[in-house]
Amino acid sequence: MSKRALLTGITGQDGAYLSQFLLGKGYEVFGVIRRSSHRGVEDHRLRWLGVADKVTLLDGDMGDLSSLVRIVKEVQPQEIYNLAAQSFVASSWRQPIHTGNITAIGVTNILEAMRAEKPDARFYQASSSEMYGLIQQDMQTEKTPFYPRSPYAVAKLYGHWITVNYRESFGFHASSGILFNHESPLRGIEFVTRKVSHAVARIKLGKQNELRLGNIDAKRDWGHARDYVQMMWMMLQQDKPDDYVVATGRTTTVRDMCRIAFDYIGMDMGKHVVIDPAFYRPAEVEVLLGDPTKAREKLGWVPKTSLEEMIREMVDADLERVRTEPAL
Ligand code: NDP
Ligand code: GDP
């Protein structure tokens, strides 16, 4: 019989790629979808990857424990991947309480649903490199102390430790992936890589001239979501639950990432990029650089896609979208 996986956040970037990956491994895939007045468009990422008809979506919300209990009871999954979150750092200052309710307490809700209905399921928590914030070591490992710098990162830290705590308190097979930034053509439009690839496509096609950005000196360790979801699955196949950094080991400024995109379409970023203080953050994470040694040595995981390849893929996808969907 095929294994059943339950994904929260299935309609997000990682949920779509993980669904595709698990279906390829023969899993039955179930996902939590929150009620929206925009029904019919919220599965656009699953459709883009051609998997929307192959997954089962169930109504629920991370803030509603009863819905999660009902779903876990109904699905009886062997594996639960908790990907749902208010995931945008900048919004977390504007919606700090909502971010805490969903990104932090939401983790306890899904863990409690599992404790009530399927305590032997294996659990994955989507932890974040944002937890390192004001970095305490040049290269961050599983042992680097955390110093969160946004309401989002504070909430993720709670989610991380409650996962560790349920592992230690109840013997749960619960693991946390400390994932560094990962992107793709399915990344939300407000994140900086996608904001850049989308703007570059529109500039190339004469639909816009200016790209307004904030702190372009910030540095991130960027990988491809397609590579990173594989690691989520690998973690749950181990006999023992554990926490892993998932990163490339290379860090790049926003400026240089942007230059890669402009160079690709043969245009000069200096003629289009405008610095706008509106995009500066109340507290910034200046640099992140992950050390993926444990993932490589214990699980044999290595990222396959370079930053250059990924940015080219994102620009190509946005060129295609802007050409075929003129409203974009
Ligand atoms: P996205 O923002 O693309 O997806 C978030 C998902 O969470 C969406 O499916 C969204 O649903 C869902 N969601 C939000 N609020 C609720 C709620 N109240 N109830 C149910 N579902 C909800 O994020 P990513 O796919 O990029 O990231 C996946 C996870 O990994 C997130 O937890 C993120 O914080 C974390 N992470 C991501 C990193 C990255 O670089 N991408 C790095 C490290 C961690 P809807 O479609 O309805 O909005
Ligand atoms: P984050 O690492 O999860 O916050 O991912 P983002 O893609 O949102 O931001 C990455 C970095 O890019 C942060 O240091 C931002 O301050 C910086 N940045 C600079 N300009 C922008 C912008 O216009 N939008 C976003 N989202 N980030 C920007």
GROMACS .gro file of C-alpha atoms and ligand atoms in nm:
model
  404
    1MET     CA    1   0.000   0.000   0.000
    2SER     CA    2   0.126   0.349  -0.079
    3LYS     CA    3   0.228   0.583   0.203
    4ARG     CA    4   0.015   0.884   0.291
    5ALA     CA    5   0.166   1.227   0.344
    6LEU     CA    6  -0.018   1.527   0.488
    7LEU     CA    7   0.117   1.871   0.400
    8THR     CA    8   0.016   2.196   0.564
    9GLY     CA    9   0.103   2.488   0.336
   10ILE     CA   10   0.049   2.270   0.027
   11THR     CA   11  -0.054   2.574  -0.180
   12GLY     CA   12   0.278   2.753  -0.112
   13GLN     CA   13   0.606   2.727  -0.301
   14ASP     CA   14   0.749   2.435  -0.102
   15GLY     CA   15   0.413   2.260  -0.075
   16ALA     CA   16   0.386   2.247  -0.453
   17TYR     CA   17   0.740   2.115  -0.509
   18LEU     CA   18   0.713   1.866  -0.221
   19SER     CA   19   0.380   1.738  -0.357
   20GLN     CA   20   0.540   1.679  -0.696
   21PHE     CA   21   0.835   1.503  -0.532
   22LEU     CA   22   0.622   1.277  -0.309
   23LEU     CA   23   0.383   1.186  -0.593
   24GLY     CA   24   0.691   1.081  -0.789
   25LYS     CA   25   0.777   0.846  -0.503
   26GLY     CA   26   0.430   0.690  -0.512
   27TYR     CA   27   0.281   0.867  -0.209
   28GLU     CA   28  -0.082   0.961  -0.171
   29VAL     CA   29  -0.066   1.335  -0.100
   30PHE     CA   30  -0.315   1.528   0.114
   31GLY     CA   31  -0.301   1.897   0.190
   32VAL     CA   32  -0.461   2.150   0.422
   33ILE     CA   33  -0.620   2.440   0.236
   34ARG     CA   34  -0.769   2.740   0.409
   35ARG     CA   35  -1.104   2.877   0.305
   36SER     CA   36  -1.079   3.174   0.072
   37SER     CA   37  -1.320   3.380  -0.133
   38HIS     CA   38  -1.072   3.327  -0.418
   39ARG     CA   39  -1.138   2.955  -0.448
   40GLY     CA   40  -1.017   2.825  -0.778
   41VAL     CA   41  -0.693   3.026  -0.793
   42GLU     CA   42  -0.520   2.930  -0.470
   43ASP     CA   43  -0.391   2.604  -0.620
   44HIS     CA   44  -0.211   2.788  -0.903
   45ARG     CA   45   0.133   2.658  -0.800
   46LEU     CA   46   0.011   2.297  -0.795
   47ARG     CA   47  -0.138   2.355  -1.140
   48TRP     CA   48   0.187   2.510  -1.269
   49LEU     CA   49   0.365   2.186  -1.177
   50GLY     CA   50   0.082   1.975  -1.321
   51VAL     CA   51  -0.009   1.807  -0.991
   52ALA     CA   52  -0.329   1.984  -0.881
   53ASP     CA   53  -0.550   1.692  -0.988
   54LYS     CA   54  -0.329   1.437  -0.813
   55VAL     CA   55  -0.354   1.569  -0.457
   56THR     CA   56  -0.648   1.579  -0.214
   57LEU     CA   57  -0.716   1.915  -0.050
   58LEU     CA   58  -0.896   1.935   0.284
   59ASP     CA   59  -1.041   2.248   0.446
   60GLY     CA   60  -0.857   2.362   0.756
   61ASP     CA   61  -0.657   2.640   0.916
   62MET     CA   62  -0.344   2.643   1.133
   63GLY     CA   63  -0.529   2.860   1.381
   64ASP     CA   64  -0.815   2.610   1.416
   65LEU     CA   65  -0.706   2.305   1.617
   66SER     CA   66  -1.038   2.126   1.561
   67SER     CA   67  -0.993   2.131   1.184
   68LEU     CA   68  -0.641   1.988   1.213
   69VAL     CA   69  -0.755   1.710   1.449
   70ARG     CA   70  -1.033   1.617   1.206
   71ILE     CA   71  -0.794   1.612   0.910
   72VAL     CA   72  -0.525   1.401   1.081
   73LYS     CA   73  -0.795   1.158   1.199
   74GLU     CA   74  -0.938   1.129   0.849
   75VAL     CA   75  -0.610   1.097   0.658
   76GLN     CA   76  -0.408   0.883   0.906
   77PRO     CA   77  -0.081   0.999   0.743
   78GLN     CA   78   0.252   0.822   0.797
   79GLU     CA   79   0.429   1.155   0.740
   80ILE     CA   80   0.326   1.511   0.825
   81TYR     CA   81   0.511   1.807   0.673
   82ASN     CA   82   0.431   2.135   0.849
   83LEU     CA   83   0.503   2.400   0.586
   84ALA     CA   84   0.222   2.647   0.662
   85ALA     CA   85   0.321   2.987   0.798
   86GLN     CA   86   0.282   3.359   0.763
   87SER     CA   87   0.617   3.340   0.589
   88PHE     CA   88   0.703   3.695   0.482
   89VAL     CA   89   0.944   3.868   0.723
   90ALA     CA   90   0.843   4.224   0.629
   91SER     CA   91   0.473   4.153   0.695
   92SER     CA   92   0.553   4.012   1.037
   93TRP     CA   93   0.608   4.363   1.180
   94ARG     CA   94   0.272   4.469   1.039
   95GLN     CA   95   0.093   4.154   1.162
   96PRO     CA   96   0.296   4.038   1.463
   97ILE     CA   97   0.010   3.872   1.650
   98HIS     CA   98  -0.122   3.686   1.347
   99THR     CA   99   0.235   3.575   1.271
  100GLY     CA  100   0.267   3.443   1.627
  101ASN     CA  101  -0.070   3.266   1.611
  102ILE     CA  102   0.005   3.086   1.283
  103THR     CA  103   0.383   3.056   1.254
  104ALA     CA  104   0.437   2.974   1.625
  105ILE     CA  105   0.118   2.842   1.791
  106GLY     CA  106   0.008   2.680   1.464
  107VAL     CA  107   0.298   2.435   1.510
  108THR     CA  108   0.164   2.329   1.850
  109ASN     CA  109  -0.181   2.292   1.696
  110ILE     CA  110  -0.062   2.045   1.434
  111LEU     CA  111   0.158   1.862   1.686
  112GLU     CA  112  -0.141   1.832   1.921
  113ALA     CA  113  -0.357   1.700   1.637
  114MET     CA  114  -0.088   1.440   1.572
  115ARG     CA  115  -0.062   1.356   1.943
  116ALA     CA  116  -0.437   1.296   1.957
  117GLU     CA  117  -0.486   1.105   1.632
  118LYS     CA  118  -0.157   0.970   1.490
  119PRO     CA  119   0.129   0.990   1.740
  120ASP     CA  120   0.341   0.743   1.542
  121ALA     CA  121   0.344   0.964   1.231
  122ARG     CA  122   0.677   1.122   1.134
  123PHE     CA  123   0.679   1.501   1.157
  124TYR     CA  124   0.875   1.766   0.968
  125GLN     CA  125   0.891   2.129   1.085
  126ALA     CA  126   0.987   2.406   0.842
  127SER     CA  127   1.238   2.596   1.053
  128SER     CA  128   1.427   2.891   0.911
  129SER     CA  129   1.773   3.043   0.887
  130GLU     CA  130   1.604   3.368   0.995
  131MET     CA  131   1.634   3.224   1.349
  132TYR     CA  132   2.009   3.304   1.332
  133GLY     CA  133   1.927   3.672   1.265
  134LEU     CA  134   2.211   3.870   1.415
  135ILE     CA  135   2.458   3.596   1.338
  136GLN     CA  136   2.674   3.461   1.619
  137GLN     CA  137   2.910   3.267   1.388
  138ASP     CA  138   3.026   3.351   1.034
  139MET     CA  139   2.895   3.017   0.904
  140GLN     CA  140   2.584   2.886   1.072
  141THR     CA  141   2.553   2.521   1.175
  142GLU     CA  142   2.300   2.321   1.377
  143LYS     CA  143   2.496   2.428   1.688
  144THR     CA  144   2.509   2.804   1.623
  145PRO     CA  145   2.311   3.003   1.883
  146PHE     CA  146   1.998   3.177   1.755
  147TYR     CA  147   1.931   3.555   1.766
  148PRO     CA  148   1.600   3.628   1.588
  149ARG     CA  149   1.550   3.977   1.442
  150SER     CA  150   1.182   3.989   1.339
  151PRO     CA  151   0.845   3.876   1.475
  152TYR     CA  152   0.860   3.607   1.204
  153ALA     CA  153   1.194   3.477   1.328
  154VAL     CA  154   1.078   3.484   1.691
  155ALA     CA  155   0.772   3.280   1.592
  156LYS     CA  156   0.987   3.032   1.396
  157LEU     CA  157   1.211   2.990   1.699
  158TYR     CA  158   0.907   2.887   1.904
  159GLY     CA  159   0.806   2.641   1.630
  160HIS     CA  160   1.157   2.499   1.626
  161TRP     CA  161   1.181   2.443   2.001
  162ILE     CA  162   0.828   2.305   2.039
  163THR     CA  163   0.921   2.046   1.776
  164VAL     CA  164   1.236   1.955   1.968
  165ASN     CA  165   1.031   1.950   2.289
  166TYR     CA  166   0.766   1.709   2.156
  167ARG     CA  167   1.048   1.483   2.035
  168GLU     CA  168   1.206   1.485   2.380
  169SER     CA  169   0.882   1.483   2.583
  170PHE     CA  170   0.671   1.228   2.393
  171GLY     CA  171   0.929   1.041   2.184
  172PHE     CA  172   0.785   1.182   1.861
  173HIS     CA  173   0.971   1.122   1.535
  174ALA     CA  174   0.982   1.500   1.488
  175SER     CA  175   1.258   1.671   1.288
  176SER     CA  176   1.334   2.028   1.204
  177GLY     CA  177   1.494   2.146   0.881
  178ILE     CA  178   1.672   2.477   0.927
  179LEU     CA  179   1.633   2.586   0.569
  180PHE     CA  180   1.818   2.885   0.426
  181ASN     CA  181   1.642   3.097   0.163
  182HIS     CA  182   1.520   2.890  -0.129
  183GLU     CA  183   1.351   3.024  -0.435
  184SER     CA  184   1.199   2.918  -0.767
  185PRO     CA  185   0.959   3.047  -1.032
  186LEU     CA  186   0.689   2.969  -0.771
  187ARG     CA  187   0.831   3.198  -0.502
  188GLY     CA  188   0.588   3.460  -0.369
  189ILE     CA  189   0.612   3.783  -0.568
  190GLU     CA  190   0.709   3.997  -0.265
  191PHE     CA  191   1.033   3.806  -0.189
  192VAL     CA  192   1.336   3.977  -0.333
  193THR     CA  193   1.450   3.717  -0.591
  194ARG     CA  194   1.105   3.687  -0.744
  195LYS     CA  195   1.045   4.061  -0.721
  196VAL     CA  196   1.365   4.101  -0.925
  197SER     CA  197   1.292   3.826  -1.183
  198HIS     CA  198   0.938   3.957  -1.235
  199ALA     CA  199   1.052   4.319  -1.271
  200VAL     CA  200   1.337   4.223  -1.504
  201ALA     CA  201   1.090   4.039  -1.729
  202ARG     CA  202   0.856   4.338  -1.735
  203ILE     CA  203   1.143   4.581  -1.804
  204LYS     CA  204   1.264   4.361  -2.090
  205LEU     CA  205   0.915   4.358  -2.240
  206GLY     CA  206   0.872   4.734  -2.201
  207LYS     CA  207   0.600   4.716  -1.934
  208GLN     CA  208   0.793   4.890  -1.657
  209ASN     CA  209   1.113   5.088  -1.628
  210GLU     CA  210   1.198   5.103  -1.260
  211LEU     CA  211   1.269   4.845  -0.989
  212ARG     CA  212   1.248   4.979  -0.633
  213LEU     CA  213   1.448   4.785  -0.374
  214GLY     CA  214   1.556   4.829  -0.011
  215ASN     CA  215   1.885   4.710   0.139
  216ILE     CA  216   2.077   4.561  -0.154
  217ASP     CA  217   2.388   4.506   0.062
  218ALA     CA  218   2.210   4.226   0.251
  219LYS     CA  219   2.355   3.882   0.181
  220ARG     CA  220   2.168   3.554   0.156
  221ASP     CA  221   2.254   3.188   0.098
  222TRP     CA  222   2.007   3.113  -0.184
  223GLY     CA  223   1.920   2.767  -0.312
  224HIS     CA  224   1.644   2.613  -0.525
  225ALA     CA  225   1.320   2.492  -0.360
  226ARG     CA  226   1.320   2.181  -0.582
  227ASP     CA  227   1.650   2.069  -0.427
  228TYR     CA  228   1.546   2.158  -0.072
  229VAL     CA  229   1.216   1.964  -0.057
  230GLN     CA  230   1.410   1.646  -0.125
  231MET     CA  231   1.596   1.703   0.201
  232MET     CA  232   1.264   1.733   0.393
  233TRP     CA  233   1.172   1.385   0.277
  234MET     CA  234   1.521   1.241   0.344
  235MET     CA  235   1.504   1.361   0.705
  236LEU     CA  236   1.184   1.165   0.765
  237GLN     CA  237   1.333   0.845   0.619
  238GLN     CA  238   1.599   0.825   0.895
  239ASP     CA  239   1.553   0.589   1.190
  240LYS     CA  240   1.623   0.875   1.429
  241PRO     CA  241   1.467   1.223   1.412
  242ASP     CA  242   1.717   1.510   1.406
  243ASP     CA  243   1.768   1.871   1.299
  244TYR     CA  244   1.963   1.971   0.988
  245VAL     CA  245   2.085   2.290   0.824
  246VAL     CA  246   1.988   2.295   0.455
  247ALA     CA  247   2.195   2.549   0.261
  248THR     CA  248   2.440   2.588  -0.027
  249GLY     CA  249   2.740   2.726   0.164
  250ARG     CA  250   2.763   3.032  -0.064
  251THR     CA  251   2.637   3.380   0.017
  252THR     CA  252   2.563   3.661  -0.231
  253THR     CA  253   2.447   4.021  -0.195
  254VAL     CA  254   2.103   4.123  -0.318
  255ARG     CA  255   2.295   4.360  -0.551
  256ASP     CA  256   2.490   4.074  -0.715
  257MET     CA  257   2.181   3.851  -0.739
  258CYS     CA  258   2.005   4.138  -0.914
  259ARG     CA  259   2.300   4.190  -1.148
  260ILE     CA  260   2.284   3.824  -1.253
  261ALA     CA  261   1.920   3.877  -1.357
  262PHE     CA  262   1.986   4.203  -1.549
  263ASP     CA  263   2.298   4.059  -1.718
  264TYR     CA  264   2.090   3.765  -1.837
  265ILE     CA  265   1.853   3.991  -2.034
  266GLY     CA  266   2.142   4.211  -2.150
  267MET     CA  267   2.043   4.526  -1.958
  268ASP     CA  268   2.224   4.754  -1.712
  269MET     CA  269   2.077   4.734  -1.360
  270GLY     CA  270   2.219   5.079  -1.281
  271LYS     CA  271   1.968   5.232  -1.523
  272HIS     CA  272   1.665   5.070  -1.357
  273VAL     CA  273   1.721   5.002  -0.985
  274VAL     CA  274   1.610   5.274  -0.743
  275ILE     CA  275   1.677   5.246  -0.370
  276ASP     CA  276   1.357   5.308  -0.175
  277PRO     CA  277   1.372   5.334   0.207
  278ALA     CA  278   1.014   5.202   0.218
  279PHE     CA  279   1.164   4.855   0.169
  280TYR     CA  280   1.411   4.883   0.458
  281ARG     CA  281   1.319   4.677   0.764
  282PRO     CA  282   1.300   4.789   1.129
  283ALA     CA  283   1.574   4.536   1.210
  284GLU     CA  284   1.775   4.370   0.933
  285VAL     CA  285   1.940   4.032   0.896
  286GLU     CA  286   2.253   4.151   0.716
  287VAL     CA  287   2.408   3.818   0.624
  288LEU     CA  288   2.324   3.449   0.628
  289LEU     CA  289   2.557   3.166   0.527
  290GLY     CA  290   2.475   2.806   0.607
  291ASP     CA  291   2.706   2.511   0.656
  292PRO     CA  292   2.538   2.203   0.505
  293THR     CA  293   2.812   1.959   0.616
  294LYS     CA  294   2.584   1.752   0.840
  295ALA     CA  295   2.323   1.711   0.563
  296ARG     CA  296   2.595   1.601   0.321
  297GLU     CA  297   2.783   1.369   0.553
  298LYS     CA  298   2.485   1.202   0.725
  299LEU     CA  299   2.226   1.199   0.446
  300GLY     CA  300   2.434   1.243   0.130
  301TRP     CA  301   2.237   1.556   0.032
  302VAL     CA  302   2.395   1.812  -0.201
  303PRO     CA  303   2.218   2.103  -0.371
  304LYS     CA  304   2.213   2.066  -0.750
  305THR     CA  305   2.115   2.411  -0.879
  306SER     CA  306   2.347   2.712  -0.878
  307LEU     CA  307   2.220   3.064  -0.806
  308GLU     CA  308   2.289   3.162  -1.169
  309GLU     CA  309   2.088   2.867  -1.305
  310MET     CA  310   1.802   2.940  -1.068
  311ILE     CA  311   1.782   3.312  -1.151
  312ARG     CA  312   1.785   3.232  -1.524
  313GLU     CA  313   1.502   2.981  -1.473
  314MET     CA  314   1.302   3.240  -1.276
  315VAL     CA  315   1.353   3.514  -1.537
  316ASP     CA  316   1.256   3.275  -1.819
  317ALA     CA  317   0.939   3.173  -1.633
  318ASP     CA  318   0.845   3.537  -1.569
  319LEU     CA  319   0.914   3.636  -1.930
  320GLU     CA  320   0.676   3.361  -2.038
  321ARG     CA  321   0.411   3.464  -1.783
  322VAL     CA  322   0.429   3.835  -1.868
  323ARG     CA  323   0.404   3.752  -2.241
  324THR     CA  324   0.109   3.515  -2.205
  325GLU     CA  325  -0.077   3.683  -1.919
  326PRO     CA  326  -0.075   4.052  -2.013
  327ALA     CA  327  -0.252   4.146  -1.689
  328LEU     CA  328   0.056   4.054  -1.485
  329NDP     P1  329   0.474   3.025   0.120
  329NDP     O1  330   0.447   3.157   0.179
  329NDP     O2  331   0.488   3.012  -0.028
  329NDP     O3  332   0.356   2.924   0.166
  329NDP     C1  333   0.297   2.933   0.292
  329NDP     C2  334   0.181   2.835   0.298
  329NDP     O4  335   0.121   2.845   0.428
  329NDP     C3  336   0.071   2.863   0.196
  329NDP     O5  337   0.021   2.741   0.148
  329NDP     C4  338  -0.034   2.934   0.279
  329NDP     O6  339  -0.164   2.922   0.230
  329NDP     C5  340  -0.020   2.854   0.409
  329NDP     N1  341  -0.083   2.922   0.521
  329NDP     C6  342  -0.059   3.047   0.568
  329NDP     N2  343  -0.138   3.075   0.672
  329NDP     C7  344  -0.216   2.965   0.692
  329NDP     C8  345  -0.318   2.933   0.783
  329NDP     N3  346  -0.360   3.021   0.875
  329NDP     N4  347  -0.375   2.811   0.776
  329NDP     C9  348  -0.339   2.721   0.681
  329NDP     N5  349  -0.241   2.747   0.591
  329NDP    C10  350  -0.182   2.867   0.597
  329NDP     O7  351   0.603   2.965   0.192
  329NDP     P2  352   0.718   2.867   0.135
  329NDP     O8  353   0.655   2.757   0.060
  329NDP     O9  354   0.825   2.949   0.072
  329NDP    O10  355   0.781   2.812   0.271
  329NDP    C11  356   0.730   2.694   0.334
  329NDP    C12  357   0.764   2.698   0.481
  329NDP    O11  358   0.906   2.704   0.498
  329NDP    C13  359   0.708   2.819   0.557
  329NDP    O12  360   0.678   2.778   0.688
  329NDP    C14  361   0.826   2.917   0.559
  329NDP    O13  362   0.815   3.007   0.667
  329NDP    C15  363   0.941   2.818   0.575
  329NDP     N6  364   1.068   2.864   0.524
  329NDP    C16  365   1.079   2.909   0.396
  329NDP    C17  366   1.199   2.948   0.345
  329NDP    C18  367   1.212   2.994   0.204
  329NDP    O14  368   1.317   3.050   0.172
  329NDP     N7  369   1.113   2.973   0.118
  329NDP    C19  370   1.321   2.944   0.429
  329NDP    C20  371   1.300   2.884   0.559
  329NDP    C21  372   1.177   2.848   0.605
  329NDP     P3  373  -0.224   3.028   0.120
  329NDP    O15  374  -0.179   2.975  -0.013
  329NDP    O16  375  -0.370   3.019   0.143
  329NDP    O17  376  -0.165   3.163   0.152
  330GDP     P1  377   1.397   3.692   0.387
  330GDP     O1  378   1.541   3.659   0.399
  330GDP     O2  379   1.308   3.580   0.427
  330GDP     O3  380   1.358   3.820   0.452
  330GDP     O4  381   1.370   3.703   0.228
  330GDP     P2  382   1.342   3.830   0.133
  330GDP     O5  383   1.357   3.779  -0.006
  330GDP     O6  384   1.213   3.895   0.167
  330GDP     O7  385   1.459   3.933   0.168
  330GDP     C1  386   1.595   3.899   0.153
  330GDP     C2  387   1.681   4.023   0.176
  330GDP     O8  388   1.661   4.115   0.069
  330GDP     C3  389   1.649   4.099   0.305
  330GDP     O9  390   1.770   4.133   0.369
  330GDP     C4  391   1.578   4.224   0.255
  330GDP    O10  392   1.596   4.339   0.339
  330GDP     C5  393   1.650   4.244   0.122
  330GDP     N1  394   1.574   4.330   0.030
  330GDP     C6  395   1.621   4.443  -0.030
  330GDP     N2  396   1.524   4.498  -0.105
  330GDP     C7  397   1.414   4.420  -0.089
  330GDP     C8  398   1.281   4.429  -0.143
  330GDP    O11  399   1.245   4.519  -0.217
  330GDP     N3  400   1.194   4.329  -0.107
  330GDP     C9  401   1.232   4.226  -0.025
  330GDP     N4  402   1.142   4.130   0.004
  330GDP     N5  403   1.356   4.218   0.028
  330GDP    C10  404   1.445   4.313  -0.005
   0.00000   0.00000   0.00000
